[in-house]
């Protein structure tokens, strides 16, 4: 009988989000503390952390290092979360790891969550495979996230901070900043993006207390189509590099990655400018401002699921000089729907609302009412039973740009089931 990853992880699903380090620390101890064997770059932030991880992983792989990457959530398959040298773990290997982890769980104690189990699998895999470095993305927050078990990361990165997951992290941006800054470790260098003033105050204060060298690079400067220039931190030198990921925000995200790489160079890591250029060029990060073809139609997909990401998406769409965007959207019930609509919708736009399958999907009637309150001048607004019928209807009724957005889970369902 073939055992699936889903079936192995399903028993842990009902434990939900349960922040805290005690369970993961005990579990990793039972496994021989594999995380102690893995040099780590730790990346937190509201948005941009996945892109930064993708840049770092690609460049370090190009530089010849055996590079692990752990990110979440996945789009289509669990194996996407755990990669070495850009290649996802084999299904059979991940199943074996999960079985080993289940055998190490003391069920007399509080059970680990699903995220803690898959995180433990990543640490165990990277240790077994003797990676030179692992680029590890925080799941939620930072301070109490299951990835926050490394005591001396090579470098930490905080990409951005805005109001998301406030139910778990606290109601204000200051509260959220305090949680994300929880990945900082004494004396370990930190690269920080452009933050709101109240968040920056929190982060800077902690870097002083912990004596963390702080780097805040300037965004890359666009010099040609899909090319940018980075000002080095330690010298007057410049690096010209390709920028394959779309959207102006990538000027910031790429600079954060390059600053982290510069810190590694200072620590003796051999990362040539050629490796940087080639690694940046090869970077892929699916589901984020990604152009694909579906049924001979050009479709833009983006998982923007919070207001800050929605603003970035709208800015990119506006840069295309396209009028009256057609949105196909689904959102989880826990998201800030009104603020996302406020960022995305403009007069004359069309909105096709769909459920997010197998998730805590927002009520479509509620979303319809909210969208029309937010933007009364929509050219069209209706609900559809699934994403595919909505896309068919959207492309039948318009020649304008169609964008599928609102949830990475929705994008994953679409990508995993499209014809």
Tab-separated table of C-alpha atoms in Angstrom:
chain	number	residue	atom	x	y	z
A	1	UNK	CA	0.000	0.000	0.000
A	2	UNK	CA	1.337	3.405	-1.023
A	3	UNK	CA	1.308	5.899	1.836
A	4	UNK	CA	0.713	9.542	0.909
A	5	UNK	CA	2.250	12.587	2.574
A	6	UNK	CA	-1.253	13.977	3.134
A	7	UNK	CA	-2.377	10.869	4.991
A	8	UNK	CA	0.735	10.922	7.192
A	9	UNK	CA	0.306	14.593	8.084
A	10	UNK	CA	-3.496	14.587	8.379
A	11	UNK	CA	-3.592	13.438	12.043
A	12	UNK	CA	-1.698	16.588	13.033
A	13	UNK	CA	-3.904	18.984	11.071
A	14	UNK	CA	-6.515	19.521	13.791
A	15	UNK	CA	-3.910	20.991	16.139
A	16	UNK	CA	-3.954	24.079	13.876
A	17	UNK	CA	-1.780	27.125	14.540
A	18	UNK	CA	-0.307	26.798	18.020
A	19	UNK	CA	2.702	29.070	18.389
A	20	UNK	CA	5.408	28.044	20.832
A	21	UNK	CA	8.810	26.373	20.836
A	22	UNK	CA	8.466	23.696	23.532
A	23	UNK	CA	7.010	20.997	21.258
A	24	UNK	CA	9.467	21.480	18.366
A	25	UNK	CA	12.438	21.661	20.779
A	26	UNK	CA	11.416	18.356	22.400
A	27	UNK	CA	10.744	16.730	19.032
A	28	UNK	CA	14.104	17.798	17.592
A	29	UNK	CA	15.854	16.601	20.761
A	30	UNK	CA	14.244	13.178	20.277
A	31	UNK	CA	15.650	13.208	16.716
A	32	UNK	CA	19.197	14.063	17.840
A	33	UNK	CA	18.956	17.846	17.325
A	34	UNK	CA	19.579	17.839	13.560
A	35	UNK	CA	19.168	21.636	13.398
A	36	UNK	CA	22.443	22.032	15.299
A	37	UNK	CA	24.242	20.532	12.289
A	38	UNK	CA	22.878	23.017	9.737
A	39	UNK	CA	24.260	26.533	9.040
A	40	UNK	CA	21.202	28.756	8.563
A	41	UNK	CA	20.038	31.958	6.920
A	42	UNK	CA	16.762	32.807	8.665
A	43	UNK	CA	14.200	34.978	6.843
A	44	UNK	CA	11.075	36.608	8.346
A	45	UNK	CA	8.660	39.281	7.149
A	46	UNK	CA	5.066	39.946	6.200
A	47	UNK	CA	5.746	39.913	2.455
A	48	UNK	CA	8.806	39.272	0.341
A	49	UNK	CA	10.391	36.540	2.444
A	50	UNK	CA	9.688	33.823	-0.115
A	51	UNK	CA	11.256	35.861	-2.924
A	52	UNK	CA	14.325	36.611	-0.793
A	53	UNK	CA	14.680	32.894	0.015
A	54	UNK	CA	14.390	32.068	-3.686
A	55	UNK	CA	17.143	34.547	-4.634
A	56	UNK	CA	19.446	33.339	-1.867
A	57	UNK	CA	18.930	29.664	-2.647
A	58	UNK	CA	19.493	30.165	-6.366
A	59	UNK	CA	22.693	32.202	-5.969
A	60	UNK	CA	24.205	29.931	-3.302
A	61	UNK	CA	23.457	26.896	-5.469
A	62	UNK	CA	25.098	28.642	-8.426
A	63	UNK	CA	28.117	29.416	-6.227
A	64	UNK	CA	28.610	25.672	-5.738
A	65	UNK	CA	27.231	25.268	-2.231
A	66	UNK	CA	24.893	22.421	-1.312
A	67	UNK	CA	21.932	24.609	-0.435
A	68	UNK	CA	18.776	23.647	1.420
A	69	UNK	CA	15.637	25.749	1.218
A	70	UNK	CA	12.590	25.500	3.455
A	71	UNK	CA	9.534	27.622	2.648
A	72	UNK	CA	5.792	27.579	3.231
A	73	UNK	CA	3.056	27.179	2.236
A	74	UNK	CA	3.380	24.998	-0.842
A	75	UNK	CA	1.308	25.588	-3.968
A	76	UNK	CA	0.623	22.082	-5.273
A	77	UNK	CA	2.699	19.532	-3.372
A	78	UNK	CA	4.245	19.241	0.094
A	79	UNK	CA	7.621	18.408	-1.443
A	80	UNK	CA	7.937	22.007	-2.735
A	81	UNK	CA	8.641	23.146	0.827
A	82	UNK	CA	11.900	21.225	1.218
A	83	UNK	CA	14.491	21.613	-1.533
A	84	UNK	CA	18.192	21.042	-2.025
A	85	UNK	CA	19.884	22.887	-4.880
A	86	UNK	CA	16.463	23.968	-6.150
A	87	UNK	CA	15.199	20.373	-6.381
A	88	UNK	CA	12.228	19.328	-4.211
A	89	UNK	CA	12.609	16.350	-1.924
A	90	UNK	CA	11.332	13.064	-3.353
A	91	UNK	CA	7.871	12.022	-2.149
A	92	UNK	CA	9.196	8.709	-0.868
A	93	UNK	CA	11.997	10.409	1.082
A	94	UNK	CA	9.576	12.838	2.723
A	95	UNK	CA	7.260	9.973	3.689
A	96	UNK	CA	10.201	8.137	5.299
A	97	UNK	CA	11.177	11.242	7.246
A	98	UNK	CA	7.644	11.795	8.518
A	99	UNK	CA	7.411	8.171	9.654
A	100	UNK	CA	10.703	8.575	11.500
A	101	UNK	CA	9.424	11.762	13.125
A	102	UNK	CA	6.140	10.136	14.165
A	103	UNK	CA	8.149	7.369	15.821
A	104	UNK	CA	10.044	10.021	17.818
A	105	UNK	CA	6.918	11.746	19.150
A	106	UNK	CA	6.036	11.194	22.768
A	107	UNK	CA	2.244	11.036	22.591
A	108	UNK	CA	2.062	11.251	26.388
A	109	UNK	CA	3.069	14.900	25.872
A	110	UNK	CA	1.316	17.642	23.880
A	111	UNK	CA	1.294	16.673	20.196
A	112	UNK	CA	3.266	18.765	17.712
A	113	UNK	CA	1.324	20.640	15.036
A	114	UNK	CA	1.392	19.755	11.362
A	115	UNK	CA	3.754	22.668	10.663
A	116	UNK	CA	6.086	21.507	13.424
A	117	UNK	CA	6.225	18.000	11.945
A	118	UNK	CA	7.063	19.229	8.427
A	119	UNK	CA	9.600	21.687	9.892
A	120	UNK	CA	11.274	18.856	11.799
A	121	UNK	CA	11.364	16.894	8.528
A	122	UNK	CA	13.208	19.771	6.871
A	123	UNK	CA	15.827	19.978	9.623
A	124	UNK	CA	16.319	16.215	9.579
A	125	UNK	CA	16.644	16.093	5.780
A	126	UNK	CA	19.142	18.959	5.645
A	127	UNK	CA	21.251	17.344	8.366
A	128	UNK	CA	21.168	13.921	6.692
A	129	UNK	CA	22.089	15.449	3.334
A	130	UNK	CA	24.894	17.498	4.921
A	131	UNK	CA	23.923	20.778	3.316
A	132	UNK	CA	26.447	23.607	3.414
A	133	UNK	CA	23.690	26.075	4.258
A	134	UNK	CA	19.901	26.126	4.630
A	135	UNK	CA	17.766	29.128	3.709
A	136	UNK	CA	14.841	28.896	6.127
A	137	UNK	CA	11.648	30.946	5.867
A	138	UNK	CA	9.642	31.695	9.006
A	139	UNK	CA	6.149	30.218	8.881
A	140	UNK	CA	4.235	32.726	11.007
A	141	UNK	CA	5.628	35.581	13.072
A	142	UNK	CA	9.120	34.669	14.220
A	143	UNK	CA	9.692	34.590	17.971
A	144	UNK	CA	7.510	31.520	18.586
A	145	UNK	CA	7.670	30.033	15.087
A	146	UNK	CA	8.852	26.417	14.792
A	147	UNK	CA	11.783	27.494	12.607
A	148	UNK	CA	13.176	29.701	15.399
A	149	UNK	CA	15.360	27.040	17.001
A	150	UNK	CA	18.709	28.065	15.520
A	151	UNK	CA	20.823	29.877	18.096
A	152	UNK	CA	23.474	31.283	15.760
A	153	UNK	CA	22.239	31.920	12.215
A	154	UNK	CA	24.798	33.124	9.674
A	155	UNK	CA	22.527	36.079	8.985
A	156	UNK	CA	18.880	36.937	9.631
A	157	UNK	CA	16.622	38.932	7.304
A	158	UNK	CA	13.425	40.850	8.061
A	159	UNK	CA	11.908	41.805	4.709
A	160	UNK	CA	8.845	43.843	5.621
A	161	UNK	CA	6.313	44.300	8.407
A	162	UNK	CA	2.644	45.147	8.058
A	163	UNK	CA	-0.568	44.158	9.776
A	164	UNK	CA	-1.237	40.498	9.072
A	165	UNK	CA	-1.975	37.475	11.276
A	166	UNK	CA	-2.824	39.986	13.989
A	167	UNK	CA	-5.063	37.380	15.617
A	168	UNK	CA	-1.922	35.428	16.573
A	169	UNK	CA	0.749	38.145	16.629
A	170	UNK	CA	-1.021	41.089	18.259
A	171	UNK	CA	-3.268	43.927	17.122
A	172	UNK	CA	-0.692	46.589	16.225
A	173	UNK	CA	2.234	46.829	13.825
A	174	UNK	CA	4.452	47.343	16.883
A	175	UNK	CA	3.239	44.024	18.352
A	176	UNK	CA	3.824	42.247	15.044
A	177	UNK	CA	7.306	43.779	14.738
A	178	UNK	CA	8.171	42.489	18.189
A	179	UNK	CA	7.219	38.956	17.142
A	180	UNK	CA	9.099	39.060	13.838
A	181	UNK	CA	12.175	40.566	15.468
A	182	UNK	CA	12.176	37.513	17.743
A	183	UNK	CA	14.395	35.741	15.193
A	184	UNK	CA	17.297	38.084	16.036
A	185	UNK	CA	20.108	36.412	17.957
A	186	UNK	CA	22.927	37.995	20.005
A	187	UNK	CA	25.735	39.231	17.789
A	188	UNK	CA	24.252	37.806	14.568
A	189	UNK	CA	24.025	40.239	11.638
A	190	UNK	CA	20.572	41.239	10.408
A	191	UNK	CA	19.428	42.677	7.080
A	192	UNK	CA	16.270	44.755	7.345
A	193	UNK	CA	13.977	46.109	4.629
A	194	UNK	CA	11.944	49.292	4.583
A	195	UNK	CA	9.655	49.201	7.627
A	196	UNK	CA	6.920	51.454	9.017
A	197	UNK	CA	8.338	53.841	11.623
A	198	UNK	CA	6.822	52.061	14.642
A	199	UNK	CA	8.112	48.692	13.414
A	200	UNK	CA	11.574	50.070	12.664
A	201	UNK	CA	11.834	51.464	16.191
A	202	UNK	CA	11.117	48.037	17.677
A	203	UNK	CA	13.606	46.231	15.421
A	204	UNK	CA	16.400	48.787	15.834
A	205	UNK	CA	15.999	48.797	19.605
A	206	UNK	CA	16.396	45.030	19.746
A	207	UNK	CA	19.468	45.073	17.482
A	208	UNK	CA	21.087	47.452	19.990
A	209	UNK	CA	20.215	45.253	22.970
A	210	UNK	CA	21.465	42.097	21.216
A	211	UNK	CA	24.425	43.869	19.578
A	212	UNK	CA	23.394	42.672	16.128
A	213	UNK	CA	25.212	44.358	13.224
A	214	UNK	CA	22.371	45.999	11.261
A	215	UNK	CA	22.286	46.467	7.485
A	216	UNK	CA	19.510	48.369	5.687
A	217	UNK	CA	20.345	48.281	1.974
A	218	UNK	CA	18.897	50.673	-0.563
A	219	UNK	CA	16.555	49.050	-3.093
A	220	UNK	CA	18.106	48.047	-6.396
A	221	UNK	CA	18.026	50.735	-9.064
A	222	UNK	CA	16.370	49.804	-12.377
A	223	UNK	CA	18.806	50.245	-15.274
A	224	UNK	CA	17.076	48.342	-18.106
A	225	UNK	CA	14.114	46.042	-18.638
A	226	UNK	CA	14.434	43.280	-16.032
A	227	UNK	CA	17.864	44.525	-14.898
A	228	UNK	CA	18.883	46.422	-11.795
A	229	UNK	CA	21.942	47.748	-10.005
A	230	UNK	CA	22.868	47.134	-6.369
A	231	UNK	CA	25.052	49.441	-4.290
A	232	UNK	CA	27.368	47.354	-2.136
A	233	UNK	CA	27.305	47.994	1.619
A	234	UNK	CA	31.017	47.875	2.347
A	235	UNK	CA	32.411	49.632	-0.714
A	236	UNK	CA	31.564	52.018	-3.508
A	237	UNK	CA	31.151	49.061	-5.842
A	238	UNK	CA	28.031	48.317	-7.861
A	239	UNK	CA	26.614	45.003	-9.063
A	240	UNK	CA	24.446	44.872	-12.180
A	241	UNK	CA	22.106	41.902	-12.082
A	242	UNK	CA	19.052	40.442	-13.861
A	243	UNK	CA	15.692	40.626	-12.116
A	244	UNK	CA	13.395	37.861	-13.382
A	245	UNK	CA	10.660	38.252	-10.736
A	246	UNK	CA	8.050	40.889	-11.574
A	247	UNK	CA	6.964	44.003	-9.700
A	248	UNK	CA	8.764	47.023	-8.310
A	249	UNK	CA	8.924	45.381	-4.863
A	250	UNK	CA	11.548	43.019	-6.280
A	251	UNK	CA	14.017	45.897	-6.354
A	252	UNK	CA	13.785	45.820	-2.555
A	253	UNK	CA	13.640	42.043	-2.159
A	254	UNK	CA	16.633	41.455	-4.424
A	255	UNK	CA	18.696	44.065	-2.547
A	256	UNK	CA	17.947	42.328	0.771
A	257	UNK	CA	19.183	39.035	-0.685
A	258	UNK	CA	22.314	40.652	-2.107
A	259	UNK	CA	23.058	42.324	1.231
A	260	UNK	CA	22.792	38.952	2.989
A	261	UNK	CA	25.129	37.438	0.398
A	262	UNK	CA	27.575	40.285	0.939
A	263	UNK	CA	27.635	39.463	4.662
A	264	UNK	CA	28.418	35.840	3.794
A	265	UNK	CA	31.246	36.997	1.534
A	266	UNK	CA	32.683	38.949	4.461
A	267	UNK	CA	32.552	35.719	6.504
A	268	UNK	CA	34.663	33.981	3.866
A	269	UNK	CA	32.012	32.395	1.663
A	270	UNK	CA	33.123	32.160	-1.961
A	271	UNK	CA	30.329	33.840	-3.924
A	272	UNK	CA	31.556	35.382	-7.158
A	273	UNK	CA	29.828	38.141	-9.080
A	274	UNK	CA	29.286	35.636	-11.896
A	275	UNK	CA	27.468	33.326	-9.462
A	276	UNK	CA	25.339	36.272	-8.306
A	277	UNK	CA	24.381	37.279	-11.859
A	278	UNK	CA	23.655	33.712	-12.979
A	279	UNK	CA	21.859	32.812	-9.740
A	280	UNK	CA	19.640	35.877	-9.842
A	281	UNK	CA	18.808	35.164	-13.488
A	282	UNK	CA	17.744	31.581	-12.694
A	283	UNK	CA	15.543	32.527	-9.715
A	284	UNK	CA	11.984	31.236	-9.875
A	285	UNK	CA	9.197	31.829	-7.376
A	286	UNK	CA	5.907	30.419	-8.724
A	287	UNK	CA	2.550	31.953	-7.890
A	288	UNK	CA	3.849	35.464	-7.347
A	289	UNK	CA	3.211	37.843	-10.234
A	290	UNK	CA	3.623	34.942	-12.601
A	291	UNK	CA	2.449	34.967	-16.203
A	292	UNK	CA	1.075	31.692	-17.518
A	293	UNK	CA	-0.997	30.522	-20.477
A	294	UNK	CA	-4.341	28.877	-19.784
A	295	UNK	CA	-6.557	27.686	-22.664
A	296	UNK	CA	-4.596	29.940	-25.039
A	297	UNK	CA	-5.221	32.949	-22.799
A	298	UNK	CA	-2.525	34.952	-21.059
A	299	UNK	CA	-3.233	34.957	-17.322
A	300	UNK	CA	-1.493	36.737	-14.463
A	301	UNK	CA	-1.523	34.836	-11.168
A	302	UNK	CA	-0.485	36.206	-7.799
A	303	UNK	CA	-1.150	34.924	-4.292
A	304	UNK	CA	-1.610	38.417	-2.777
A	305	UNK	CA	-3.493	37.605	0.422
A	306	UNK	CA	-2.932	40.684	2.589
A	307	UNK	CA	-3.324	44.438	2.004
A	308	UNK	CA	0.396	45.143	1.546
A	309	UNK	CA	0.750	42.406	-1.079
A	310	UNK	CA	-2.442	43.615	-2.766
A	311	UNK	CA	-0.985	47.123	-3.053
A	312	UNK	CA	2.155	45.704	-4.655
A	313	UNK	CA	0.048	43.710	-7.132
A	314	UNK	CA	-2.090	46.731	-8.029
A	315	UNK	CA	1.035	48.819	-8.574
A	316	UNK	CA	2.384	46.203	-10.980
A	317	UNK	CA	-0.916	45.928	-12.843
A	318	UNK	CA	-1.108	49.726	-13.173
A	319	UNK	CA	2.431	49.780	-14.583
A	320	UNK	CA	1.147	47.693	-17.511
A	321	UNK	CA	-1.142	50.589	-18.555
A	322	UNK	CA	-4.134	48.271	-18.790
A	323	UNK	CA	-7.623	49.607	-18.172
A	324	UNK	CA	-10.430	47.839	-16.314
A	325	UNK	CA	-8.826	44.765	-14.819
A	326	UNK	CA	-10.806	41.536	-14.521
A	327	UNK	CA	-10.175	39.918	-11.129
A	328	UNK	CA	-10.887	36.277	-10.315
A	329	UNK	CA	-10.534	36.043	-6.557
A	330	UNK	CA	-10.991	33.757	-3.595
A	331	UNK	CA	-9.939	34.505	-0.026
A	332	UNK	CA	-9.704	32.755	3.305
A	333	UNK	CA	-12.140	33.830	6.009
A	334	UNK	CA	-9.318	35.084	8.252
A	335	UNK	CA	-8.003	37.727	5.830
A	336	UNK	CA	-8.596	41.502	5.825
A	337	UNK	CA	-11.039	41.427	2.931
A	338	UNK	CA	-12.065	45.096	2.915
A	339	UNK	CA	-8.467	46.351	2.921
A	340	UNK	CA	-7.514	43.947	0.127
A	341	UNK	CA	-10.451	45.101	-1.984
A	342	UNK	CA	-9.537	48.711	-1.216
A	343	UNK	CA	-6.034	48.107	-2.564
A	344	UNK	CA	-7.057	46.181	-5.680
A	345	UNK	CA	-10.389	47.352	-7.024
A	346	UNK	CA	-10.943	50.411	-9.209
A	347	UNK	CA	-13.867	51.847	-11.133
A	348	UNK	CA	-14.804	49.701	-14.126
A	349	UNK	CA	-12.965	46.596	-12.904
A	350	UNK	CA	-14.776	43.251	-13.027
A	351	UNK	CA	-14.792	40.859	-10.078
A	352	UNK	CA	-15.446	37.119	-10.225
A	353	UNK	CA	-15.540	35.652	-6.711
A	354	UNK	CA	-14.864	31.961	-6.056
A	355	UNK	CA	-14.441	29.698	-3.019
A	356	UNK	CA	-11.020	28.457	-1.926
A	357	UNK	CA	-11.389	24.644	-1.932
A	358	UNK	CA	-10.470	22.540	1.098
A	359	UNK	CA	-9.854	25.652	3.199
A	360	UNK	CA	-11.609	28.033	5.553
A	361	UNK	CA	-12.957	30.007	2.620
A	362	UNK	CA	-14.642	33.384	3.085
A	363	UNK	CA	-18.389	33.562	2.511
A	364	UNK	CA	-18.964	34.656	-1.089
A	365	UNK	CA	-22.127	36.656	-0.356
A	366	UNK	CA	-20.212	38.556	2.321
A	367	UNK	CA	-17.364	39.228	-0.119
A	368	UNK	CA	-19.798	40.439	-2.791
A	369	UNK	CA	-21.444	42.886	-0.431
A	370	UNK	CA	-18.092	44.109	0.834
A	371	UNK	CA	-16.643	44.538	-2.660
A	372	UNK	CA	-19.596	46.635	-3.799
A	373	UNK	CA	-19.399	48.757	-0.654
A	374	UNK	CA	-15.688	49.254	-1.195
A	375	UNK	CA	-15.955	49.998	-4.915
A	376	UNK	CA	-19.552	50.788	-5.947
A	377	UNK	CA	-18.453	51.518	-9.533
A	378	UNK	CA	-17.358	47.993	-10.391
A	379	UNK	CA	-18.229	47.046	-13.939
A	380	UNK	CA	-19.306	43.573	-12.832
A	381	UNK	CA	-19.407	41.537	-9.638
A	382	UNK	CA	-20.674	37.990	-9.258
A	383	UNK	CA	-19.910	34.649	-7.627
A	384	UNK	CA	-19.007	31.344	-9.255
A	385	UNK	CA	-18.916	27.811	-7.860
A	386	UNK	CA	-15.247	27.236	-8.744
A	387	UNK	CA	-12.198	28.944	-10.188
A	388	UNK	CA	-12.392	27.247	-13.582
A	389	UNK	CA	-15.963	28.279	-14.365
A	390	UNK	CA	-15.077	31.803	-13.246
A	391	UNK	CA	-12.036	31.937	-15.528
A	392	UNK	CA	-14.074	30.608	-18.460
A	393	UNK	CA	-16.679	33.307	-17.869
A	394	UNK	CA	-14.051	36.011	-17.395
A	395	UNK	CA	-12.202	35.264	-20.625
A	396	UNK	CA	-15.486	34.948	-22.531
A	397	UNK	CA	-16.633	38.410	-21.461
A	398	UNK	CA	-13.439	40.462	-21.746
A	399	UNK	CA	-10.292	41.066	-23.746
A	400	UNK	CA	-8.762	42.912	-20.795
A	401	UNK	CA	-6.141	41.618	-18.405
A	402	UNK	CA	-7.401	38.768	-16.190
A	403	UNK	CA	-5.744	38.295	-12.806
A	404	UNK	CA	-6.221	35.283	-10.527
A	405	UNK	CA	-5.473	36.284	-6.952
A	406	UNK	CA	-6.437	36.406	-3.284
A	407	UNK	CA	-5.013	33.171	-1.912
A	408	UNK	CA	-1.979	30.955	-2.432
A	409	UNK	CA	-4.228	27.989	-1.636
A	410	UNK	CA	-6.529	29.001	-4.496
A	411	UNK	CA	-3.535	29.268	-6.834
A	412	UNK	CA	-2.307	25.885	-5.700
A	413	UNK	CA	-5.693	24.327	-6.448
A	414	UNK	CA	-5.717	25.966	-9.871
A	415	UNK	CA	-2.164	24.927	-10.768
A	416	UNK	CA	-2.703	21.378	-9.527
A	417	UNK	CA	-5.940	20.828	-11.440
A	418	UNK	CA	-5.733	22.950	-14.590
A	419	UNK	CA	-6.120	21.201	-17.932
